[in-house]
Amino acid sequence: MGTSESDGAGLPEGIELAWGLRERPGKGPKRALTLRGVVQAAVRVGSAEGLEAVSMGRVASELGVSPMALYRYVPSKNDLLTLMVDEVFGPPPPLPDAAEHGWRAALGAWMSAMRAALAQHPWILRVPITGPPTMPNNVRWMEAGLRAMRGMGLSGGERLAALMLLSTYVRSDVTLQHDLQTAWRAASTSEAEVLRGYGALLATLTDAGRFPELHALLDEGVFDGAVEDPDADFAFGRERLLDGMEALVARRSG
């Protein structure tokens, strides 16, 4: 791992590259590529063929260069994956101002915006998390979340813990929905068909005497068809988490 002549000396090379603290390549012939061009090519491969298809060789082929040429811009595949995630995640969109609209509206919008960003490129969720946010856009999302929590009266550590809780919920929801949709497409079926089949299976396997709560759901028709609002489950969980935050704030100020 090299060092930088900038204030970022000693940082991992991938972080230096992402924040513009290191210029690559330093020597050699006139550049035919740019760092962002390499990252965007990797994103195209990942989006079209899946994360498992992303390799230095495959990205080099996408760009029409040799694999060794890429190493002049990105030090390793792991760094490339990290840069890809930050590229497609992007910065957060404008959010409601907590001072004007209240922290709950701002934080709820932050969660929904994160969900939309992840759902657009669900392969992001397959890249392992190896530490706290360090990439520029990830840090921007953290800053936006902290800004949304102004006025809650929580300590810095509590605000960070709250962001971890809320972002974990968002990631879990997007992962589950993506996995289910992928399975349904592979089986050439639909959510409505799956739910009806599941309801019929439960009715066959169980009886109301031993499983009264399940049969109450069956009688209510919960499994009779697709959910009318695909975002309803996410919204329900988001609002219950925010209810908990609101109760904490009220207890602190009471």
Short mmCIF file of N, CA, C and O in Angstrom, two decimals, residues 50-165:
data_model
loop_
_atom_site.label_atom_id
_atom_site.label_comp_id
_atom_site.label_asym_id
_atom_site.label_seq_id
_atom_site.Cartn_x
_atom_site.Cartn_y
_atom_site.Cartn_z
N GLY A 50 -24.48 -9.30 -12.91
CA GLY A 50 -24.41 -9.72 -11.51
C GLY A 50 -23.05 -9.45 -10.92
O GLY A 50 -22.03 -9.39 -11.64
N LEU A 51 -23.02 -9.29 -9.62
CA LEU A 51 -21.79 -8.94 -8.93
C LEU A 51 -20.70 -9.99 -9.14
O LEU A 51 -19.51 -9.67 -9.22
N GLU A 52 -21.10 -11.26 -9.22
CA GLU A 52 -20.12 -12.33 -9.37
C GLU A 52 -19.35 -12.23 -10.68
O GLU A 52 -18.27 -12.81 -10.83
N ALA A 53 -19.89 -11.50 -11.65
CA ALA A 53 -19.22 -11.36 -12.93
C ALA A 53 -18.14 -10.29 -12.92
O ALA A 53 -17.32 -10.21 -13.84
N VAL A 54 -18.14 -9.47 -11.87
CA VAL A 54 -17.18 -8.37 -11.82
C VAL A 54 -15.79 -8.89 -11.45
O VAL A 54 -15.60 -9.46 -10.37
N SER A 55 -14.87 -8.71 -12.34
CA SER A 55 -13.46 -9.05 -12.09
C SER A 55 -12.63 -8.02 -12.85
O SER A 55 -13.12 -7.33 -13.75
N MET A 56 -11.37 -7.94 -12.48
CA MET A 56 -10.50 -6.99 -13.17
C MET A 56 -10.42 -7.35 -14.66
O MET A 56 -10.42 -6.47 -15.52
N GLY A 57 -10.39 -8.66 -14.96
CA GLY A 57 -10.32 -9.08 -16.35
C GLY A 57 -11.58 -8.72 -17.13
O GLY A 57 -11.51 -8.26 -18.27
N ARG A 58 -12.74 -8.95 -16.49
CA ARG A 58 -14.01 -8.67 -17.20
C ARG A 58 -14.19 -7.17 -17.42
O ARG A 58 -14.65 -6.75 -18.49
N VAL A 59 -13.82 -6.37 -16.43
CA VAL A 59 -13.95 -4.92 -16.58
C VAL A 59 -12.96 -4.42 -17.62
O VAL A 59 -13.29 -3.53 -18.43
N ALA A 60 -11.77 -4.98 -17.63
CA ALA A 60 -10.79 -4.59 -18.65
C ALA A 60 -11.33 -4.90 -20.04
O ALA A 60 -11.18 -4.09 -20.97
N SER A 61 -11.97 -6.05 -20.19
CA SER A 61 -12.57 -6.41 -21.47
C SER A 61 -13.66 -5.43 -21.87
O SER A 61 -13.78 -5.03 -23.04
N GLU A 62 -14.45 -5.00 -20.90
CA GLU A 62 -15.50 -4.00 -21.15
C GLU A 62 -14.91 -2.70 -21.69
O GLU A 62 -15.53 -2.03 -22.54
N LEU A 63 -13.73 -2.36 -21.21
CA LEU A 63 -13.07 -1.11 -21.61
C LEU A 63 -12.14 -1.27 -22.80
O LEU A 63 -11.63 -0.28 -23.33
N GLY A 64 -11.90 -2.53 -23.20
CA GLY A 64 -11.00 -2.76 -24.32
C GLY A 64 -9.54 -2.54 -24.00
O GLY A 64 -8.77 -2.10 -24.87
N VAL A 65 -9.16 -2.82 -22.74
CA VAL A 65 -7.76 -2.67 -22.33
C VAL A 65 -7.30 -3.95 -21.65
O VAL A 65 -8.09 -4.87 -21.42
N SER A 66 -6.03 -4.01 -21.31
CA SER A 66 -5.52 -5.19 -20.61
C SER A 66 -5.83 -5.07 -19.12
O SER A 66 -5.94 -3.95 -18.59
N PRO A 67 -5.97 -6.20 -18.41
CA PRO A 67 -6.22 -6.14 -16.96
C PRO A 67 -5.16 -5.34 -16.22
O PRO A 67 -5.49 -4.62 -15.27
N MET A 68 -3.91 -5.45 -16.64
CA MET A 68 -2.85 -4.71 -15.95
C MET A 68 -3.07 -3.21 -16.02
O MET A 68 -2.67 -2.46 -15.13
N ALA A 69 -3.72 -2.74 -17.10
CA ALA A 69 -3.97 -1.31 -17.24
C ALA A 69 -4.88 -0.80 -16.13
O ALA A 69 -4.75 0.35 -15.68
N LEU A 70 -5.78 -1.66 -15.65
CA LEU A 70 -6.70 -1.22 -14.60
C LEU A 70 -5.99 -0.98 -13.28
O LEU A 70 -6.39 -0.13 -12.50
N TYR A 71 -4.95 -1.75 -13.02
CA TYR A 71 -4.25 -1.63 -11.75
C TYR A 71 -3.52 -0.29 -11.63
O TYR A 71 -3.08 0.07 -10.54
N ARG A 72 -3.40 0.42 -12.71
CA ARG A 72 -2.82 1.77 -12.64
C ARG A 72 -3.84 2.76 -12.08
O ARG A 72 -3.49 3.87 -11.72
N TYR A 73 -5.12 2.34 -12.04
CA TYR A 73 -6.19 3.21 -11.56
C TYR A 73 -6.82 2.71 -10.27
O TYR A 73 -7.23 3.51 -9.43
N VAL A 74 -6.94 1.40 -10.13
CA VAL A 74 -7.56 0.80 -8.94
C VAL A 74 -6.63 -0.26 -8.41
O VAL A 74 -6.23 -1.17 -9.16
N PRO A 75 -6.25 -0.20 -7.13
CA PRO A 75 -5.24 -1.12 -6.62
C PRO A 75 -5.68 -2.58 -6.48
O PRO A 75 -4.85 -3.48 -6.50
N SER A 76 -6.99 -2.83 -6.32
CA SER A 76 -7.44 -4.21 -6.13
C SER A 76 -8.91 -4.34 -6.47
O SER A 76 -9.64 -3.33 -6.58
N LYS A 77 -9.38 -5.57 -6.61
CA LYS A 77 -10.80 -5.80 -6.86
C LYS A 77 -11.65 -5.32 -5.70
O LYS A 77 -12.74 -4.75 -5.89
N ASN A 78 -11.18 -5.54 -4.47
CA ASN A 78 -11.95 -5.08 -3.30
C ASN A 78 -12.13 -3.57 -3.33
O ASN A 78 -13.22 -3.05 -3.01
N ASP A 79 -11.07 -2.85 -3.69
CA ASP A 79 -11.20 -1.39 -3.81
C ASP A 79 -12.19 -1.03 -4.92
O ASP A 79 -12.97 -0.08 -4.78
N LEU A 80 -12.16 -1.79 -6.00
CA LEU A 80 -13.08 -1.52 -7.11
C LEU A 80 -14.53 -1.72 -6.65
O LEU A 80 -15.40 -0.88 -6.95
N LEU A 81 -14.80 -2.78 -5.90
CA LEU A 81 -16.16 -3.02 -5.41
C LEU A 81 -16.62 -1.88 -4.50
O LEU A 81 -17.76 -1.43 -4.58
N THR A 82 -15.72 -1.43 -3.63
CA THR A 82 -16.07 -0.34 -2.72
C THR A 82 -16.38 0.94 -3.50
O THR A 82 -17.35 1.65 -3.19
N LEU A 83 -15.58 1.22 -4.51
CA LEU A 83 -15.81 2.40 -5.34
C LEU A 83 -17.10 2.27 -6.15
O LEU A 83 -17.82 3.25 -6.36
N MET A 84 -17.41 1.07 -6.59
CA MET A 84 -18.66 0.82 -7.33
C MET A 84 -19.87 1.13 -6.46
O MET A 84 -20.83 1.78 -6.89
N VAL A 85 -19.84 0.64 -5.23
CA VAL A 85 -20.96 0.88 -4.32
C VAL A 85 -21.17 2.36 -4.12
O VAL A 85 -22.30 2.87 -4.18
N ASP A 86 -20.08 3.08 -3.88
CA ASP A 86 -20.22 4.51 -3.63
C ASP A 86 -20.71 5.26 -4.87
O ASP A 86 -21.47 6.22 -4.77
N GLU A 87 -20.31 4.78 -6.04
CA GLU A 87 -20.73 5.41 -7.29
C GLU A 87 -22.23 5.29 -7.49
O GLU A 87 -22.92 6.27 -7.79
N VAL A 88 -22.78 4.09 -7.34
CA VAL A 88 -24.20 3.90 -7.64
C VAL A 88 -25.10 4.33 -6.48
O VAL A 88 -26.25 4.70 -6.69
N PHE A 89 -24.58 4.28 -5.26
CA PHE A 89 -25.35 4.73 -4.11
C PHE A 89 -25.63 6.23 -4.24
O PHE A 89 -26.73 6.70 -4.01
N GLY A 90 -24.61 6.95 -4.67
CA GLY A 90 -24.77 8.37 -4.91
C GLY A 90 -25.00 9.16 -3.63
O GLY A 90 -25.16 8.59 -2.55
N PRO A 91 -25.04 10.47 -3.75
CA PRO A 91 -25.33 11.31 -2.58
C PRO A 91 -26.82 11.29 -2.27
O PRO A 91 -27.64 10.97 -3.14
N PRO A 92 -27.20 11.60 -1.04
CA PRO A 92 -28.63 11.63 -0.71
C PRO A 92 -29.34 12.76 -1.44
O PRO A 92 -28.74 13.81 -1.70
N PRO A 93 -30.62 12.58 -1.76
CA PRO A 93 -31.38 13.67 -2.39
C PRO A 93 -31.72 14.73 -1.34
O PRO A 93 -31.55 14.50 -0.14
N PRO A 94 -32.21 15.88 -1.75
CA PRO A 94 -32.67 16.87 -0.77
C PRO A 94 -33.76 16.29 0.12
O PRO A 94 -34.67 15.61 -0.36
N LEU A 95 -33.65 16.53 1.40
CA LEU A 95 -34.59 15.99 2.38
C LEU A 95 -35.30 17.12 3.11
O LEU A 95 -34.81 18.25 3.13
N PRO A 96 -36.46 16.85 3.69
CA PRO A 96 -37.14 17.89 4.48
C PRO A 96 -36.23 18.42 5.57
O PRO A 96 -35.48 17.66 6.20
N ASP A 97 -36.27 19.70 5.80
CA ASP A 97 -35.47 20.32 6.85
C ASP A 97 -36.07 19.99 8.21
O ASP A 97 -37.27 20.25 8.45
N ALA A 98 -35.26 19.42 9.10
CA ALA A 98 -35.78 19.01 10.41
C ALA A 98 -36.28 20.20 11.22
O ALA A 98 -37.27 20.08 11.95
N ALA A 99 -35.64 21.35 11.07
CA ALA A 99 -36.06 22.53 11.83
C ALA A 99 -37.44 23.00 11.39
O ALA A 99 -38.23 23.50 12.20
N GLU A 100 -37.75 22.83 10.11
CA GLU A 100 -39.02 23.31 9.58
C GLU A 100 -40.12 22.25 9.66
O GLU A 100 -41.28 22.55 10.01
N HIS A 101 -39.78 21.00 9.35
CA HIS A 101 -40.79 19.94 9.25
C HIS A 101 -40.75 18.95 10.41
O HIS A 101 -41.63 18.09 10.51
N GLY A 102 -39.74 19.05 11.26
CA GLY A 102 -39.62 18.12 12.37
C GLY A 102 -38.70 16.96 12.03
O GLY A 102 -38.56 16.57 10.86
N TRP A 103 -38.06 16.43 13.07
CA TRP A 103 -37.08 15.37 12.85
C TRP A 103 -37.73 14.11 12.31
O TRP A 103 -37.12 13.37 11.53
N ARG A 104 -38.98 13.83 12.70
CA ARG A 104 -39.61 12.59 12.25
C ARG A 104 -39.82 12.58 10.74
O ARG A 104 -39.54 11.57 10.08
N ALA A 105 -40.30 13.67 10.19
CA ALA A 105 -40.48 13.76 8.74
C ALA A 105 -39.14 13.66 8.02
O ALA A 105 -39.02 12.97 6.99
N ALA A 106 -38.13 14.32 8.56
CA ALA A 106 -36.81 14.31 7.93
C ALA A 106 -36.18 12.92 7.97
O ALA A 106 -35.64 12.42 6.97
N LEU A 107 -36.28 12.26 9.10
CA LEU A 107 -35.67 10.94 9.26
C LEU A 107 -36.43 9.89 8.46
O LEU A 107 -35.83 8.98 7.87
N GLY A 108 -37.75 10.00 8.43
CA GLY A 108 -38.54 9.07 7.62
C GLY A 108 -38.22 9.21 6.14
O GLY A 108 -38.10 8.21 5.41
N ALA A 109 -38.04 10.44 5.68
CA ALA A 109 -37.66 10.67 4.29
C ALA A 109 -36.27 10.12 4.00
O ALA A 109 -36.01 9.59 2.91
N TRP A 110 -35.37 10.25 4.96
CA TRP A 110 -34.01 9.69 4.81
C TRP A 110 -34.07 8.18 4.62
O TRP A 110 -33.40 7.62 3.74
N MET A 111 -34.89 7.50 5.41
CA MET A 111 -35.02 6.05 5.28
C MET A 111 -35.61 5.66 3.93
O MET A 111 -35.12 4.74 3.28
N SER A 112 -36.65 6.37 3.51
CA SER A 112 -37.28 6.04 2.23
C SER A 112 -36.33 6.31 1.06
O SER A 112 -36.30 5.54 0.08
N ALA A 113 -35.56 7.38 1.15
CA ALA A 113 -34.60 7.69 0.08
C ALA A 113 -33.51 6.63 0.01
O ALA A 113 -33.10 6.22 -1.08
N MET A 114 -33.04 6.17 1.16
CA MET A 114 -32.03 5.12 1.17
C MET A 114 -32.58 3.84 0.56
O MET A 114 -31.90 3.15 -0.22
N ARG A 115 -33.81 3.52 0.90
CA ARG A 115 -34.44 2.31 0.34
C ARG A 115 -34.52 2.40 -1.18
O ARG A 115 -34.21 1.43 -1.88
N ALA A 116 -34.91 3.56 -1.70
CA ALA A 116 -35.00 3.72 -3.15
C ALA A 116 -33.64 3.59 -3.81
O ALA A 116 -33.51 2.97 -4.88
N ALA A 117 -32.60 4.15 -3.19
CA ALA A 117 -31.25 4.08 -3.76
C ALA A 117 -30.74 2.65 -3.79
O ALA A 117 -30.14 2.21 -4.78
N LEU A 118 -30.98 1.90 -2.73
CA LEU A 118 -30.54 0.50 -2.68
C LEU A 118 -31.34 -0.37 -3.64
O LEU A 118 -30.79 -1.26 -4.29
N ALA A 119 -32.65 -0.13 -3.73
CA ALA A 119 -33.50 -0.94 -4.60
C ALA A 119 -33.15 -0.77 -6.07
O ALA A 119 -33.35 -1.68 -6.88
N GLN A 120 -32.60 0.38 -6.42
CA GLN A 120 -32.23 0.63 -7.81
C GLN A 120 -31.05 -0.23 -8.23
O GLN A 120 -30.94 -0.62 -9.40
N HIS A 121 -30.16 -0.54 -7.29
CA HIS A 121 -28.99 -1.38 -7.57
C HIS A 121 -28.83 -2.39 -6.43
O HIS A 121 -27.93 -2.27 -5.60
N PRO A 122 -29.70 -3.41 -6.35
CA PRO A 122 -29.68 -4.32 -5.19
C PRO A 122 -28.40 -5.12 -5.04
O PRO A 122 -28.14 -5.64 -3.96
N TRP A 123 -27.59 -5.21 -6.09
CA TRP A 123 -26.33 -5.94 -5.94
C TRP A 123 -25.40 -5.26 -4.93
O TRP A 123 -24.47 -5.89 -4.42
N ILE A 124 -25.66 -3.99 -4.63
CA ILE A 124 -24.89 -3.30 -3.59
C ILE A 124 -24.90 -4.11 -2.30
O ILE A 124 -23.91 -4.19 -1.57
N LEU A 125 -26.04 -4.73 -2.01
CA LEU A 125 -26.22 -5.43 -0.75
C LEU A 125 -25.40 -6.70 -0.66
O LEU A 125 -25.27 -7.29 0.41
N ARG A 126 -24.84 -7.15 -1.78
CA ARG A 126 -24.00 -8.36 -1.79
C ARG A 126 -22.54 -8.04 -1.50
O ARG A 126 -21.73 -8.97 -1.32
N VAL A 127 -22.21 -6.78 -1.49
CA VAL A 127 -20.83 -6.40 -1.18
C VAL A 127 -20.70 -6.35 0.35
O VAL A 127 -21.42 -5.62 1.01
N PRO A 128 -19.81 -7.14 0.93
CA PRO A 128 -19.71 -7.20 2.39
C PRO A 128 -19.38 -5.84 3.01
O PRO A 128 -18.62 -5.05 2.45
N ILE A 129 -19.98 -5.58 4.15
CA ILE A 129 -19.65 -4.38 4.93
C ILE A 129 -18.48 -4.74 5.84
O ILE A 129 -18.58 -5.66 6.64
N THR A 130 -17.39 -4.01 5.70
CA THR A 130 -16.19 -4.35 6.46
C THR A 130 -15.83 -3.31 7.52
O THR A 130 -14.83 -3.44 8.20
N GLY A 131 -16.66 -2.28 7.64
CA GLY A 131 -16.36 -1.25 8.63
C GLY A 131 -17.34 -0.10 8.52
O GLY A 131 -18.28 -0.14 7.73
N PRO A 132 -17.13 0.94 9.30
CA PRO A 132 -18.02 2.11 9.25
C PRO A 132 -17.85 2.86 7.94
O PRO A 132 -16.90 2.63 7.19
N PRO A 133 -18.79 3.77 7.61
CA PRO A 133 -18.73 4.49 6.34
C PRO A 133 -17.45 5.32 6.20
O PRO A 133 -17.08 6.06 7.11
N THR A 134 -16.79 5.16 5.06
CA THR A 134 -15.58 5.93 4.78
C THR A 134 -15.60 6.54 3.39
O THR A 134 -14.86 7.48 3.11
N MET A 135 -16.42 6.01 2.49
CA MET A 135 -16.50 6.52 1.13
C MET A 135 -17.30 7.82 1.09
O MET A 135 -18.19 8.03 1.93
N PRO A 136 -17.01 8.70 0.14
CA PRO A 136 -17.64 10.04 0.14
C PRO A 136 -19.15 10.03 0.21
O PRO A 136 -19.74 10.74 1.04
N ASN A 137 -19.81 9.25 -0.64
CA ASN A 137 -21.27 9.27 -0.63
C ASN A 137 -21.85 8.62 0.61
O ASN A 137 -22.88 9.07 1.14
N ASN A 138 -21.19 7.57 1.10
CA ASN A 138 -21.65 6.96 2.35
C ASN A 138 -21.57 7.95 3.50
O ASN A 138 -22.46 8.02 4.34
N VAL A 139 -20.50 8.71 3.53
CA VAL A 139 -20.35 9.72 4.59
C VAL A 139 -21.40 10.81 4.42
O VAL A 139 -21.93 11.34 5.40
N ARG A 140 -21.71 11.15 3.18
CA ARG A 140 -22.75 12.16 2.94
C ARG A 140 -24.12 11.66 3.44
O ARG A 140 -24.91 12.44 3.99
N TRP A 141 -24.40 10.38 3.25
CA TRP A 141 -25.65 9.83 3.77
C TRP A 141 -25.67 9.87 5.30
O TRP A 141 -26.70 10.16 5.92
N MET A 142 -24.52 9.57 5.92
CA MET A 142 -24.46 9.63 7.38
C MET A 142 -24.68 11.05 7.86
O MET A 142 -25.43 11.29 8.82
N GLU A 143 -24.06 12.01 7.18
CA GLU A 143 -24.25 13.42 7.54
C GLU A 143 -25.72 13.82 7.40
O GLU A 143 -26.27 14.51 8.28
N ALA A 144 -26.36 13.39 6.33
CA ALA A 144 -27.77 13.73 6.12
C ALA A 144 -28.65 13.12 7.21
O ALA A 144 -29.61 13.75 7.68
N GLY A 145 -28.35 11.88 7.61
CA GLY A 145 -29.11 11.25 8.67
C GLY A 145 -28.95 11.96 10.00
O GLY A 145 -29.92 12.17 10.74
N LEU A 146 -27.72 12.34 10.31
CA LEU A 146 -27.47 13.08 11.54
C LEU A 146 -28.17 14.44 11.53
O LEU A 146 -28.73 14.88 12.54
N ARG A 147 -28.15 15.08 10.36
CA ARG A 147 -28.83 16.37 10.24
C ARG A 147 -30.34 16.23 10.43
O ARG A 147 -30.99 17.09 11.02
N ALA A 148 -30.89 15.11 9.95
CA ALA A 148 -32.32 14.86 10.11
C ALA A 148 -32.71 14.66 11.58
O ALA A 148 -33.87 14.84 11.95
N MET A 149 -31.73 14.31 12.42
CA MET A 149 -32.02 14.03 13.83
C MET A 149 -31.83 15.24 14.73
O MET A 149 -31.92 15.13 15.95
N ARG A 150 -31.60 16.40 14.13
CA ARG A 150 -31.47 17.61 14.94
C ARG A 150 -32.76 17.85 15.73
O ARG A 150 -33.86 17.68 15.22
N GLY A 151 -32.59 18.25 16.96
CA GLY A 151 -33.75 18.56 17.79
C GLY A 151 -34.26 17.39 18.59
O GLY A 151 -35.20 17.55 19.38
N MET A 152 -33.66 16.21 18.43
CA MET A 152 -34.14 15.04 19.17
C MET A 152 -33.61 15.03 20.60
O MET A 152 -34.16 14.33 21.45
N GLY A 153 -32.52 15.76 20.84
CA GLY A 153 -31.96 15.78 22.18
C GLY A 153 -31.19 14.53 22.55
O GLY A 153 -31.00 14.26 23.74
N LEU A 154 -30.73 13.78 21.56
CA LEU A 154 -29.95 12.56 21.82
C LEU A 154 -28.46 12.88 21.80
O LEU A 154 -28.03 13.84 21.16
N SER A 155 -27.69 12.06 22.48
CA SER A 155 -26.24 12.22 22.46
C SER A 155 -25.71 11.79 21.10
O SER A 155 -26.41 11.13 20.31
N GLY A 156 -24.46 12.13 20.82
CA GLY A 156 -23.85 11.73 19.56
C GLY A 156 -23.83 10.23 19.38
O GLY A 156 -24.14 9.72 18.29
N GLY A 157 -23.48 9.51 20.44
CA GLY A 157 -23.45 8.06 20.36
C GLY A 157 -24.83 7.47 20.11
O GLY A 157 -24.98 6.50 19.36
N GLU A 158 -25.85 8.06 20.72
CA GLU A 158 -27.21 7.58 20.52
C GLU A 158 -27.69 7.84 19.10
O GLU A 158 -28.39 7.01 18.50
N ARG A 159 -27.31 8.98 18.56
CA ARG A 159 -27.70 9.27 17.17
C ARG A 159 -27.04 8.28 16.20
O ARG A 159 -27.68 7.82 15.25
N LEU A 160 -25.77 7.97 16.43
CA LEU A 160 -25.12 6.99 15.57
C LEU A 160 -25.77 5.62 15.71
O LEU A 160 -25.98 4.91 14.71
N ALA A 161 -26.11 5.23 16.94
CA ALA A 161 -26.77 3.93 17.15
C ALA A 161 -28.13 3.91 16.46
O ALA A 161 -28.54 2.89 15.89
N ALA A 162 -28.84 5.03 16.52
CA ALA A 162 -30.15 5.10 15.86
C ALA A 162 -30.01 4.97 14.35
O ALA A 162 -30.79 4.26 13.70
N LEU A 163 -29.00 5.62 13.76
CA LEU A 163 -28.79 5.51 12.33
C LEU A 163 -28.45 4.08 11.94
O LEU A 163 -28.90 3.58 10.89
N MET A 164 -27.69 3.39 12.76
CA MET A 164 -27.36 2.00 12.47
C MET A 164 -28.62 1.14 12.49
O MET A 164 -28.84 0.28 11.62
N LEU A 165 -29.47 1.36 13.49
CA LEU A 165 -30.72 0.61 13.59
C LEU A 165 -31.60 0.85 12.36
O LEU A 165 -32.10 -0.10 11.75
#
